[in-house]
Short mmCIF file of C-alpha atoms in Angstrom, two decimals:
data_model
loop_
_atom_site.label_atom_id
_atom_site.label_comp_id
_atom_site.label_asym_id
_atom_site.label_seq_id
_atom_site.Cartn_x
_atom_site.Cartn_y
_atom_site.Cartn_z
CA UNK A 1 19.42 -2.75 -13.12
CA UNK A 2 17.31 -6.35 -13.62
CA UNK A 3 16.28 -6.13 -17.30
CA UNK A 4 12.80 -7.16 -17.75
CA UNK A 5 12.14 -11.26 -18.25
CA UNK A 6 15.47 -12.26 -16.91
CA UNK A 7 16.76 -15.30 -15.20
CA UNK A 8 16.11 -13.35 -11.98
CA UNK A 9 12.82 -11.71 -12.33
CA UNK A 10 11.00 -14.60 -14.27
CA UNK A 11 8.39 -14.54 -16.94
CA UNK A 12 6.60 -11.48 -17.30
CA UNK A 13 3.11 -12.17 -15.47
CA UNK A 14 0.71 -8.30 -15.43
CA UNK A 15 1.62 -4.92 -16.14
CA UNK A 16 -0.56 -2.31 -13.88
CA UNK A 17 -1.65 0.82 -14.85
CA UNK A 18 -3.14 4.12 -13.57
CA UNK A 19 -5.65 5.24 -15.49
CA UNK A 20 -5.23 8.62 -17.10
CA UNK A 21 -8.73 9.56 -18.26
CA UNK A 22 -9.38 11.14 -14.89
CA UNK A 23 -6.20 13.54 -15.37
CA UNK A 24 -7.77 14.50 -19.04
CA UNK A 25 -11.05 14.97 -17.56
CA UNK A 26 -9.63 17.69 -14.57
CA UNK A 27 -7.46 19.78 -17.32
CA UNK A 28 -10.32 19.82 -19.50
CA UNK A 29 -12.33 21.13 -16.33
CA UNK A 30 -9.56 23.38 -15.71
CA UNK A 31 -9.24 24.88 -18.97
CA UNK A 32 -13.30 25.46 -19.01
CA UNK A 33 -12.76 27.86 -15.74
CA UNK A 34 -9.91 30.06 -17.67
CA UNK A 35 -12.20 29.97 -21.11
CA UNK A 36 -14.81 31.28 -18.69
CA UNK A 37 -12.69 33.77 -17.37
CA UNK A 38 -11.21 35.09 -20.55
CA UNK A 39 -14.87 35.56 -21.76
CA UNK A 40 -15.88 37.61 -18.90
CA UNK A 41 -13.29 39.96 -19.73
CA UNK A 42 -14.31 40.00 -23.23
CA UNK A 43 -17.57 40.77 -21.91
CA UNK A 44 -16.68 43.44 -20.05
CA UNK A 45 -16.08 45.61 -22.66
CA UNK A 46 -20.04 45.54 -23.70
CA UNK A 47 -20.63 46.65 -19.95
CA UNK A 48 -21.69 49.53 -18.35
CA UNK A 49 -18.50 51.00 -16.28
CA UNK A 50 -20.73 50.40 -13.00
CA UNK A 51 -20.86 46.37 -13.87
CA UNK A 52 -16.79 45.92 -13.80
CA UNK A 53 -16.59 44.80 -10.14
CA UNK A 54 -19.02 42.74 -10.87
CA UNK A 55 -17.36 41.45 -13.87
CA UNK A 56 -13.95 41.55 -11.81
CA UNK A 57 -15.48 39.53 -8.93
CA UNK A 58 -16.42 36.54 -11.53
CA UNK A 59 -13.47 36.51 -13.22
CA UNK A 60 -11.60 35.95 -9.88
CA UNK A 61 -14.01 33.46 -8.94
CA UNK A 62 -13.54 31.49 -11.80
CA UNK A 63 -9.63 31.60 -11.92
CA UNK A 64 -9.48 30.51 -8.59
CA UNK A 65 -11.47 27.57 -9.48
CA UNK A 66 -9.62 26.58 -12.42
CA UNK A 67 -6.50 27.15 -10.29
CA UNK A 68 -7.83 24.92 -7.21
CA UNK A 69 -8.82 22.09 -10.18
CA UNK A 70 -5.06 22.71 -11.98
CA UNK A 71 -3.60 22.26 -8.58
CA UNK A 72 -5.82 18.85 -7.63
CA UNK A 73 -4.64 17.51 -11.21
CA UNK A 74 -1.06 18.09 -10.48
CA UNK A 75 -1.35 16.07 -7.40
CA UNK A 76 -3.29 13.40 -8.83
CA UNK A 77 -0.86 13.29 -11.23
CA UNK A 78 2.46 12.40 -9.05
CA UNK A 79 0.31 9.64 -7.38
CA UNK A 80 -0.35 8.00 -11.00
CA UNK A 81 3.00 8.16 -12.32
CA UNK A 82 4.31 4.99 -11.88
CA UNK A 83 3.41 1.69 -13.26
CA UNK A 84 3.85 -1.87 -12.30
CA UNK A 85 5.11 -5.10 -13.65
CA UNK A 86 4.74 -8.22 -11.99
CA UNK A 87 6.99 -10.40 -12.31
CA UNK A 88 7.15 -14.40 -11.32
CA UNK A 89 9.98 -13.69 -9.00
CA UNK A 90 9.71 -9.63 -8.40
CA UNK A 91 7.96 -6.49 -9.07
CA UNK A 92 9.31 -3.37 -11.36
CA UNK A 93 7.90 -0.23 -10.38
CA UNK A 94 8.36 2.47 -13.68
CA UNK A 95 8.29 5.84 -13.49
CA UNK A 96 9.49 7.48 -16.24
CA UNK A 97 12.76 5.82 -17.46
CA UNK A 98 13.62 4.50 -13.55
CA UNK A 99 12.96 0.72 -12.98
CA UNK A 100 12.96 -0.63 -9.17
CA UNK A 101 13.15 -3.79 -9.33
CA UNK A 102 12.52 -5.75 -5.89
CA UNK A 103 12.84 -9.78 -5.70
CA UNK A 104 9.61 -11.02 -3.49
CA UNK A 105 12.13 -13.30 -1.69
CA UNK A 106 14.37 -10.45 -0.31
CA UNK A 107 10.56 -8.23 0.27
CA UNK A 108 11.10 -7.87 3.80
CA UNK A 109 7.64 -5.43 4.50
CA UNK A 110 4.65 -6.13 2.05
CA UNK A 111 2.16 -3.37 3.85
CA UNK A 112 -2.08 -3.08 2.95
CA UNK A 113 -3.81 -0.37 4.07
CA UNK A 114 -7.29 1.52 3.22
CA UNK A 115 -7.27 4.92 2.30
CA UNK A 116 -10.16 7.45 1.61
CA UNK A 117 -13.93 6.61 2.56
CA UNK A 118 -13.39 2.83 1.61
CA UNK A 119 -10.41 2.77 4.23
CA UNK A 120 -12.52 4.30 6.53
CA UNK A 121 -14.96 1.78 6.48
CA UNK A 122 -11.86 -0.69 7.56
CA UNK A 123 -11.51 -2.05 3.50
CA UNK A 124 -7.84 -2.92 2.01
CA UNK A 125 -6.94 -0.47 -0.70
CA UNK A 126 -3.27 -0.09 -1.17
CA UNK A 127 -0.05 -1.40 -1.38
CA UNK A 128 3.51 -0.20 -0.37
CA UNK A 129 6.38 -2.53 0.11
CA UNK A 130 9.84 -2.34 0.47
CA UNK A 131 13.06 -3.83 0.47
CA UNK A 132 13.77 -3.73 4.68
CA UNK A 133 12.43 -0.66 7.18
CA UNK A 134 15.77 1.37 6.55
CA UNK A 135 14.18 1.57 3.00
CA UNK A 136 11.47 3.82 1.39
CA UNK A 137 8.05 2.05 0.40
CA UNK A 138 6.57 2.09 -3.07
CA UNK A 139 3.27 2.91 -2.76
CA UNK A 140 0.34 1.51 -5.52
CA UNK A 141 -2.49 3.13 -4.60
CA UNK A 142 -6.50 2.53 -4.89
CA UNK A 143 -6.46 4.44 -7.69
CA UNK A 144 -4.10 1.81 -9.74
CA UNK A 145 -6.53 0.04 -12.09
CA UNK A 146 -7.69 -3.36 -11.36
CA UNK A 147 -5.69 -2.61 -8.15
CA UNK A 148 -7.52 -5.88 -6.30
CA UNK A 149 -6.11 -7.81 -8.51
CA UNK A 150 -2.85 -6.04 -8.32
CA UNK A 151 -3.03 -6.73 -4.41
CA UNK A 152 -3.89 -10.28 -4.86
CA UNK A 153 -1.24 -10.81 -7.42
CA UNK A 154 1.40 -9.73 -4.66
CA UNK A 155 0.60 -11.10 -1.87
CA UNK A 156 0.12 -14.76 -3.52
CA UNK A 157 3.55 -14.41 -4.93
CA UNK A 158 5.28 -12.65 -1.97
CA UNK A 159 4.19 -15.75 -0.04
CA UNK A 160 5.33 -18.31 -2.60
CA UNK A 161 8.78 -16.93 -3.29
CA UNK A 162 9.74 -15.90 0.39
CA UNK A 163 8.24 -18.55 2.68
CA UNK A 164 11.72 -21.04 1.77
CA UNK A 165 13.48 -18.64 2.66
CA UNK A 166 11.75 -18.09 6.48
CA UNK A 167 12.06 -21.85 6.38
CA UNK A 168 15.17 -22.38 5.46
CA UNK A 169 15.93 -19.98 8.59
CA UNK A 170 14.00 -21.41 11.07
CA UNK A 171 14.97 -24.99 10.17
CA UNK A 172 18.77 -23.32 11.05
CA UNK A 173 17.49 -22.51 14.28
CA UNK A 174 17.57 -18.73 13.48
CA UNK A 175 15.34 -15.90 14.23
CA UNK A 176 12.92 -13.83 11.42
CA UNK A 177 11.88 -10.98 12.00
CA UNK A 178 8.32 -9.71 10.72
CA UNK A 179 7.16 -5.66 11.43
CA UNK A 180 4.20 -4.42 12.70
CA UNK A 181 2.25 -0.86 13.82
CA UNK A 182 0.01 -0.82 16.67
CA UNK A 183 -3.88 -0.79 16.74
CA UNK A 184 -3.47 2.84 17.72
CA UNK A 185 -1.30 4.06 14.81
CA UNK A 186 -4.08 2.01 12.20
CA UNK A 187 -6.44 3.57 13.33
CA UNK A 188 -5.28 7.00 13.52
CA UNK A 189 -3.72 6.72 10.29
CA UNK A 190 -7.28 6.02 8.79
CA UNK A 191 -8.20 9.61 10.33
CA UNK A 192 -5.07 12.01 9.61
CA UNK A 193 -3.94 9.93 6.44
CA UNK A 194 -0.18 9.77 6.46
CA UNK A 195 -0.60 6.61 5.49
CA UNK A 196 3.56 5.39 5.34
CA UNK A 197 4.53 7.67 8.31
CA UNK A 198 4.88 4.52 10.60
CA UNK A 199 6.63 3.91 13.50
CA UNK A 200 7.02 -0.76 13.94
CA UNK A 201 7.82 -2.72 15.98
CA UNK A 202 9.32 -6.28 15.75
CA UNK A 203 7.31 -9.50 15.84
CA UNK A 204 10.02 -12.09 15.95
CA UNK A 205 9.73 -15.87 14.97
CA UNK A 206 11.80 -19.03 16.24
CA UNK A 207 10.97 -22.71 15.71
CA UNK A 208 10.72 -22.69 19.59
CA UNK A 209 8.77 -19.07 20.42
CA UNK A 210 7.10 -15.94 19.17
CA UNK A 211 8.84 -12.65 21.18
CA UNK A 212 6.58 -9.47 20.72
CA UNK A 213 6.80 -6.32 23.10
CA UNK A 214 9.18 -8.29 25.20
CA UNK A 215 6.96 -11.02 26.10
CA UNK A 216 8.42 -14.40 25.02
CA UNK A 217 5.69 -16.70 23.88
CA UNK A 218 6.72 -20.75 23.79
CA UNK A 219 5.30 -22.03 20.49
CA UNK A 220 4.36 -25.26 22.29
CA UNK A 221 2.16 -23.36 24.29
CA UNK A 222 -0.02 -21.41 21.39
CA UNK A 223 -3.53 -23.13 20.63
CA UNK A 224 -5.12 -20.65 18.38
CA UNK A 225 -5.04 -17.85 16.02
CA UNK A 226 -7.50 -16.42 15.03
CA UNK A 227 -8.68 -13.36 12.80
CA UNK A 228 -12.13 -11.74 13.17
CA UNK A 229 -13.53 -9.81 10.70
CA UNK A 230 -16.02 -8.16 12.02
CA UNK A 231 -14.00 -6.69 15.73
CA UNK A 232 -10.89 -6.59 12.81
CA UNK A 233 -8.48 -8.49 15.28
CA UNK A 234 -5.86 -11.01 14.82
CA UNK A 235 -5.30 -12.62 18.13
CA UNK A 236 -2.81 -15.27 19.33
CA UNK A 237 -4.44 -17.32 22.54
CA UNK A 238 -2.04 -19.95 24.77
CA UNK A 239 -3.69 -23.76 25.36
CA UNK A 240 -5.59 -22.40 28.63
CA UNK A 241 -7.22 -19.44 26.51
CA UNK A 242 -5.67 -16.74 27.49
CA UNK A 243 -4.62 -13.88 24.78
CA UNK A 244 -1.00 -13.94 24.07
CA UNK A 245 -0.67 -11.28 21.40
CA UNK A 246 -3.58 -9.26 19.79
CA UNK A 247 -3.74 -6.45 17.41
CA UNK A 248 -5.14 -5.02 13.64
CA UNK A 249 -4.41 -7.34 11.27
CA UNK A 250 -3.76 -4.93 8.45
CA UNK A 251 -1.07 -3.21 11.46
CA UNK A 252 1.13 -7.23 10.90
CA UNK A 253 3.70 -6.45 7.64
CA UNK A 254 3.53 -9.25 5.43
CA UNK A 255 0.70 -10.51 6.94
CA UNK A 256 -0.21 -13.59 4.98
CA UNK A 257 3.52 -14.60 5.12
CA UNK A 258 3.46 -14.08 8.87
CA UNK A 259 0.00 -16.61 8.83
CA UNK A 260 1.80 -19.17 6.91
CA UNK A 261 5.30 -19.22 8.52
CA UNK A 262 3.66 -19.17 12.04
CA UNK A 263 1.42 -22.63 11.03
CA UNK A 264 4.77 -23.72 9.69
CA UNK A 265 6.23 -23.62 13.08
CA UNK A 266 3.31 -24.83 14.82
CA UNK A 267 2.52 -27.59 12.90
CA UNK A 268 3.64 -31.16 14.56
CA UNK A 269 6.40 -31.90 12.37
CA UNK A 270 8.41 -28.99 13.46
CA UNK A 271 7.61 -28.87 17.24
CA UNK A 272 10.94 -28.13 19.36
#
């Protein structure tokens, strides 16, 4: 276990939350339904015999309400459980006395995805990274509070602390490997939700060519990249215009380290 501000995690940077008012809020809810209840049974003593379905009939509407509001607070609950510190090197997720600690130079898969209406609408609410794919994700959710700032935070540092390493790769002549899901599974994951039930692919990265779904793409050959907002496409064109590679940006793992180790390897200095 990496003990917090160590030589290998850094200085201590932001600790992220998840709110708990919301939780307080539901139970209070909750426990409003089953005072409800317990008065209609009071009152059904100062009832004509006649009124007790009635009477029976509200009191089962109620509990089933409170019960349906108990039930959403217990799962709101497990997905603001954890919290977050962000480290210069790393990030700890906490929940309860268990610390994961993950160094953003050995983050192999730094995944943001929308969830809910806003992720609907094609907007970036989450994070989940792991260690490598044979690995589970931690997942931060929208819900995390000032969670744009969380995602920010991450990706910045992510980049900073793992682009030497895909450098110091590359410059050996060997192959990195970035992960990515296809337009189809974005987009249906939007839908269904089952947001980390993903099925990638490999994106792979020389100082000579990018490989992708077979295809073998010399790096002396690619002209342009280029991400558009508004058809939400990241697309990778050869010097006589012609698409090379295209897909969701969000669907590219890592994405901003992908960005920055591909203009590494196309930049003139490091032309094979």
């Amino acid at each position: 276990m990496t003990h917090p501000q160590s030589p290998q995690t850094g200085e201590l940077i932001e600790t992220f939350t998840y709110s708990k008012w919301p939780l307080v809020l539901m139970y209070a809810l909750a426990g409003i339904f089953f005072l409800a209840a317990a008065f209609l049974l009071v009152l059904k003593n100062h009832v004509p015999v006649d009124g007790y379905r009635t009477i029976h009939l509200g009191v089962a509407l109620v509990l089933v309400c409170g019960l349906a509001v108990l039930g959403l607070t217990v799962w709101q609950g497990t997905l603001r459980k954890a919290r977050y510190e962000v480290y210069e090197r790393g990030i700890t997720e906490v929940v309860g006395r268990k610390r994961t600690y993950i160094a953003f130079a050995e983050m192999q898969d730094l995944y943001l995805f929308g969830t809910g209406k806003l992720g609907a609408a094609g907007f970036l609410t989450d994070v989940a990274y792991r260690l490598a794919p044979t690995t589970a994700f931690h997942w931060a959710n929208q819900h995390l509070g000032r969670h744009l700032e969380f995602m920010q935070l991450v990706c910045q540092l992510h980049v900073r602390e793992r682009l030497p390493v895909m450098i110091t790769a590359l410059s050996s002549n060997s192959v990195v490997t970035f992960n990515y899901v296809s337009s189809g599974q974005v987009w249906k994951k939007r839908i269904l939700g089952k947001y980390l039930d993903v099925t990638t692919q490999p994106l792979l990265l020389t100082r000579s060519h990018i490989e992708v779904g077979g295809r073998r793409i010399p790096a002396a050959t690619v002209a342009q990249v280029d991400i558009n907002q508004w058809s939400e496409r990241i697309t990778i064109k050869d010097a006589s215009g012609a698409v090379a590679f295209s897909t969701i940006p969000s669907g590219i793992f890592s994405l901003d380290l992908f960005l920055e180790t591909l203009a590494w390897i196309l930049s003139d200095d490091n032309q094979v």
